[in-house]
């Protein structure tokens, strides 16, 4: 079965320090990977995605993610964290199992709460 | 462009009632998906519609249903509400139901079942 795991429930970072939010995946075939962020009482905001090509993907608000096929990981990174980055982050993979890969819903991880302290 | 809009934003119902939630996708987006978010189960896929047809369905009971209109707007209905249906219901749209296409989410409808 296809799945995605976020091993950390919470990540604490000091403002100005680099941050990493971890994500590992399990899929058959090539993965289609996404990161979303959720602020309190809001929906999900798209940050970035990996479809193919360069392993380093750049996204919104200074975030980037590194795709590592050998480690089946897609960690989210930012060089310098801001207090306003504090939110819930979700990694997701496109489900390719049931509909011939041409459609597919998103399978989400449990989410990682990022807390950035001043 | 305006984002995905969902109405109502908040809803309180009692057990046994039914509820209808509405979603208007981003202009030009023809695919609409619905997800349920709860603290215990996280984000779970309900169903996806494209061209007024359900293309994909998650593992939810038949009490959960949906439809899509010719203007791509979508509604989901939950009948015979249970306490466990309390959740944030998120709608997402994309241009086509293609693996590369990004899904953009609305703010959600928070449903509380008493």
Tab-separated table of C-alpha atoms in Angstrom:
chain	number	residue	atom	x	y	z
A	1	UNK	CA	0.000	0.000	0.000
A	2	UNK	CA	1.148	3.505	-0.680
A	3	UNK	CA	1.825	5.691	2.318
A	4	UNK	CA	3.659	8.686	3.632
A	5	UNK	CA	5.155	9.142	7.095
A	6	UNK	CA	6.091	12.221	9.051
A	7	UNK	CA	8.170	10.849	11.917
A	8	UNK	CA	8.064	13.996	14.063
A	9	UNK	CA	4.857	15.251	15.648
A	10	UNK	CA	6.525	18.533	16.513
A	11	UNK	CA	9.641	20.440	15.486
A	12	UNK	CA	10.942	23.367	17.536
A	13	UNK	CA	13.284	25.892	15.967
A	14	UNK	CA	14.662	29.264	16.983
A	15	UNK	CA	13.936	32.159	14.671
A	16	UNK	CA	16.732	32.644	12.151
A	17	UNK	CA	17.883	29.029	12.355
A	18	UNK	CA	17.431	26.546	9.497
A	19	UNK	CA	14.457	24.217	9.724
A	20	UNK	CA	13.782	20.730	8.413
A	21	UNK	CA	10.473	18.887	8.474
A	22	UNK	CA	10.885	15.238	7.583
A	23	UNK	CA	8.811	13.093	5.256
A	24	UNK	CA	9.325	9.577	3.955
A	25	UNK	CA	7.156	7.786	1.440
A	26	UNK	CA	6.327	4.346	0.181
A	27	UNK	CA	4.955	4.022	-3.343
A	28	UNK	CA	5.158	1.701	-6.270
A	29	UNK	CA	6.546	3.480	-9.277
A	30	UNK	CA	7.526	7.120	-9.485
A	31	UNK	CA	6.218	9.269	-6.662
A	32	UNK	CA	4.313	12.517	-6.997
A	33	UNK	CA	4.990	14.384	-3.740
A	34	UNK	CA	3.472	17.525	-2.231
A	35	UNK	CA	3.905	19.750	0.801
A	36	UNK	CA	1.078	21.797	2.287
A	37	UNK	CA	0.882	24.113	5.292
A	38	UNK	CA	-2.120	24.709	7.509
A	39	UNK	CA	-2.522	27.716	9.770
A	40	UNK	CA	-5.035	27.596	12.662
A	41	UNK	CA	-8.650	27.508	11.486
A	42	UNK	CA	-7.595	27.610	7.854
A	43	UNK	CA	-7.488	25.224	4.930
A	44	UNK	CA	-4.329	23.811	3.401
A	45	UNK	CA	-1.988	26.051	1.449
A	46	UNK	CA	0.179	24.519	-1.276
A	47	UNK	CA	3.923	24.992	-0.802
A	48	UNK	CA	5.624	22.877	-3.438
A	49	UNK	CA	5.618	19.600	-5.325
A	50	UNK	CA	7.955	17.085	-6.881
A	51	UNK	CA	6.891	15.524	-10.157
A	52	UNK	CA	10.141	14.857	-11.968
A	53	UNK	CA	13.436	16.553	-12.693
A	54	UNK	CA	15.692	18.309	-10.215
A	55	UNK	CA	15.821	16.746	-6.790
A	56	UNK	CA	15.769	20.162	-5.126
A	57	UNK	CA	12.377	21.788	-5.485
A	58	UNK	CA	11.801	25.432	-4.614
A	59	UNK	CA	8.420	26.621	-3.428
A	60	UNK	CA	6.504	29.415	-1.786
A	61	UNK	CA	7.644	31.575	1.158
A	62	UNK	CA	11.306	30.519	0.842
A	63	UNK	CA	10.644	26.822	1.384
A	64	UNK	CA	12.365	24.094	-0.565
A	65	UNK	CA	12.330	20.313	-0.471
A	66	UNK	CA	14.874	17.694	-1.372
A	67	UNK	CA	13.748	14.522	-3.096
A	68	UNK	CA	15.961	11.538	-2.279
A	69	UNK	CA	14.983	8.401	-4.140
A	70	UNK	CA	17.420	6.065	-2.405
A	71	UNK	CA	16.194	7.122	1.028
A	72	UNK	CA	12.564	7.526	-0.147
A	73	UNK	CA	12.465	10.921	1.507
A	74	UNK	CA	11.122	14.354	0.662
A	75	UNK	CA	12.193	16.638	3.508
A	76	UNK	CA	10.981	20.225	3.666
A	77	UNK	CA	13.621	22.862	4.423
A	78	UNK	CA	14.063	26.560	4.937
A	79	UNK	CA	17.406	28.282	5.502
A	80	UNK	CA	16.146	30.795	8.051
A	81	UNK	CA	12.934	30.233	10.022
A	82	UNK	CA	10.442	32.970	10.845
A	83	UNK	CA	8.009	33.074	13.745
A	84	UNK	CA	5.251	33.340	11.138
A	85	UNK	CA	6.276	29.913	9.785
A	86	UNK	CA	4.752	28.339	12.903
A	87	UNK	CA	1.991	26.086	11.592
A	88	UNK	CA	1.050	22.494	10.802
A	89	UNK	CA	2.865	20.985	7.820
A	90	UNK	CA	1.593	18.079	5.771
A	91	UNK	CA	3.448	15.895	3.320
A	92	UNK	CA	1.333	14.073	0.736
A	93	UNK	CA	1.800	11.541	-2.043
A	94	UNK	CA	-0.451	10.950	-5.018
A	95	UNK	CA	-2.241	7.620	-4.752
A	96	UNK	CA	-1.520	5.766	-7.963
A	97	UNK	CA	-2.937	2.382	-7.058
A	98	UNK	CA	-6.547	2.297	-8.000
A	99	UNK	CA	-7.193	4.292	-11.124
A	100	UNK	CA	-4.389	3.572	-13.531
A	101	UNK	CA	-2.303	6.467	-12.282
A	102	UNK	CA	-4.138	9.020	-14.324
A	103	UNK	CA	-6.066	10.519	-11.464
A	104	UNK	CA	-5.454	9.684	-7.849
A	105	UNK	CA	-6.293	11.310	-4.581
A	106	UNK	CA	-3.701	12.568	-2.113
A	107	UNK	CA	-2.532	10.427	0.785
A	108	UNK	CA	-1.450	12.656	3.658
A	109	UNK	CA	0.951	12.182	6.513
A	110	UNK	CA	-0.229	12.877	10.053
A	111	UNK	CA	1.285	16.340	10.000
A	112	UNK	CA	4.163	18.001	11.851
A	113	UNK	CA	3.620	20.993	14.064
A	114	UNK	CA	6.379	23.528	13.543
A	115	UNK	CA	7.016	25.984	16.351
A	116	UNK	CA	9.425	28.847	15.727
A	117	UNK	CA	10.394	30.799	18.820
A	118	UNK	CA	11.749	34.364	18.710
B	1	UNK	CA	-8.118	34.618	-9.319
B	2	UNK	CA	-10.379	33.881	-6.436
B	3	UNK	CA	-9.519	30.782	-4.475
B	4	UNK	CA	-11.676	27.822	-3.575
B	5	UNK	CA	-14.675	28.918	-1.562
B	6	UNK	CA	-16.698	26.789	0.810
B	7	UNK	CA	-20.002	27.502	2.477
B	8	UNK	CA	-20.977	27.534	5.209
B	9	UNK	CA	-17.782	27.945	7.217
B	10	UNK	CA	-19.306	26.624	10.431
B	11	UNK	CA	-22.221	24.360	11.081
B	12	UNK	CA	-23.793	22.789	14.146
B	13	UNK	CA	-26.148	19.856	13.731
B	14	UNK	CA	-27.618	17.154	15.926
B	15	UNK	CA	-27.354	13.403	15.527
B	16	UNK	CA	-29.650	11.974	12.910
B	17	UNK	CA	-29.900	15.161	10.868
B	18	UNK	CA	-28.462	15.595	7.424
B	19	UNK	CA	-26.188	18.315	6.119
B	20	UNK	CA	-25.145	19.719	2.748
B	21	UNK	CA	-21.835	21.483	2.205
B	22	UNK	CA	-20.982	23.535	-0.841
B	23	UNK	CA	-17.746	24.139	-2.718
B	24	UNK	CA	-16.966	26.526	-5.570
B	25	UNK	CA	-13.676	25.697	-7.303
B	26	UNK	CA	-11.131	28.098	-8.708
B	27	UNK	CA	-12.298	29.456	-12.045
B	28	UNK	CA	-11.285	27.058	-14.804
B	29	UNK	CA	-10.818	24.111	-12.461
B	30	UNK	CA	-13.053	21.214	-13.364
B	31	UNK	CA	-12.023	18.643	-10.787
B	32	UNK	CA	-13.233	18.869	-7.192
B	33	UNK	CA	-12.198	16.621	-4.309
B	34	UNK	CA	-13.432	16.392	-0.751
B	35	UNK	CA	-11.405	15.482	2.335
B	36	UNK	CA	-12.309	14.999	5.975
B	37	UNK	CA	-9.882	16.187	8.651
B	38	UNK	CA	-10.161	14.966	12.236
B	39	UNK	CA	-7.619	14.963	15.085
B	40	UNK	CA	-7.710	11.176	15.299
B	41	UNK	CA	-7.730	10.105	11.659
B	42	UNK	CA	-6.003	13.075	10.069
B	43	UNK	CA	-6.813	13.940	6.467
B	44	UNK	CA	-8.842	11.331	4.628
B	45	UNK	CA	-10.070	11.350	1.059
B	46	UNK	CA	-13.823	11.238	0.521
B	47	UNK	CA	-14.396	11.502	-3.230
B	48	UNK	CA	-13.489	13.344	-6.397
B	49	UNK	CA	-15.710	14.662	-9.166
B	50	UNK	CA	-14.890	15.639	-12.706
B	51	UNK	CA	-17.332	16.519	-15.459
B	52	UNK	CA	-20.233	15.855	-13.090
B	53	UNK	CA	-19.087	12.261	-12.563
B	54	UNK	CA	-17.619	10.697	-9.450
B	55	UNK	CA	-14.180	9.501	-10.525
B	56	UNK	CA	-12.767	8.203	-7.278
B	57	UNK	CA	-14.098	7.358	-3.835
B	58	UNK	CA	-12.515	6.855	-0.434
B	59	UNK	CA	-13.449	4.396	2.259
B	60	UNK	CA	-16.465	6.113	3.774
B	61	UNK	CA	-19.994	4.783	4.353
B	62	UNK	CA	-22.786	5.456	1.920
B	63	UNK	CA	-24.111	8.204	4.195
B	64	UNK	CA	-21.504	10.390	2.562
B	65	UNK	CA	-22.411	11.420	-0.964
B	66	UNK	CA	-21.677	14.197	-3.357
B	67	UNK	CA	-22.388	15.665	-6.719
B	68	UNK	CA	-21.006	18.136	-9.169
B	69	UNK	CA	-22.868	20.600	-11.292
B	70	UNK	CA	-22.228	21.697	-14.856
B	71	UNK	CA	-20.426	24.841	-13.607
B	72	UNK	CA	-18.034	22.560	-11.628
B	73	UNK	CA	-19.445	23.593	-8.282
B	74	UNK	CA	-19.795	20.655	-5.942
B	75	UNK	CA	-21.851	19.685	-2.939
B	76	UNK	CA	-21.392	16.936	-0.432
B	77	UNK	CA	-24.142	15.533	1.705
B	78	UNK	CA	-23.975	13.584	4.917
B	79	UNK	CA	-27.172	11.886	6.015
B	80	UNK	CA	-28.052	10.496	9.440
B	81	UNK	CA	-25.269	12.385	11.145
B	82	UNK	CA	-23.221	10.686	13.851
B	83	UNK	CA	-21.074	12.274	16.532
B	84	UNK	CA	-17.985	10.963	14.746
B	85	UNK	CA	-18.835	13.037	11.689
B	86	UNK	CA	-17.677	16.140	13.532
B	87	UNK	CA	-14.727	17.322	11.469
B	88	UNK	CA	-13.286	19.927	9.183
B	89	UNK	CA	-14.416	19.178	5.642
B	90	UNK	CA	-12.043	20.444	3.010
B	91	UNK	CA	-12.705	20.902	-0.652
B	92	UNK	CA	-9.901	21.032	-3.198
B	93	UNK	CA	-9.888	21.831	-6.885
B	94	UNK	CA	-7.513	21.268	-9.784
B	95	UNK	CA	-7.779	21.895	-13.492
B	96	UNK	CA	-7.955	18.221	-14.442
B	97	UNK	CA	-7.777	14.943	-12.506
B	98	UNK	CA	-4.204	14.458	-13.622
B	99	UNK	CA	-1.352	13.193	-11.465
B	100	UNK	CA	0.767	16.303	-12.038
B	101	UNK	CA	-1.926	18.825	-11.258
B	102	UNK	CA	-1.788	20.608	-7.929
B	103	UNK	CA	-4.894	20.582	-5.771
B	104	UNK	CA	-5.755	23.881	-4.104
B	105	UNK	CA	-7.783	23.758	-0.937
B	106	UNK	CA	-10.559	25.918	0.399
B	107	UNK	CA	-10.815	27.159	4.007
B	108	UNK	CA	-13.051	24.270	4.982
B	109	UNK	CA	-16.402	23.827	6.670
B	110	UNK	CA	-16.220	22.950	10.335
B	111	UNK	CA	-19.084	20.638	11.248
B	112	UNK	CA	-19.996	19.956	14.848
B	113	UNK	CA	-22.493	17.179	15.529
B	114	UNK	CA	-24.130	17.252	18.946
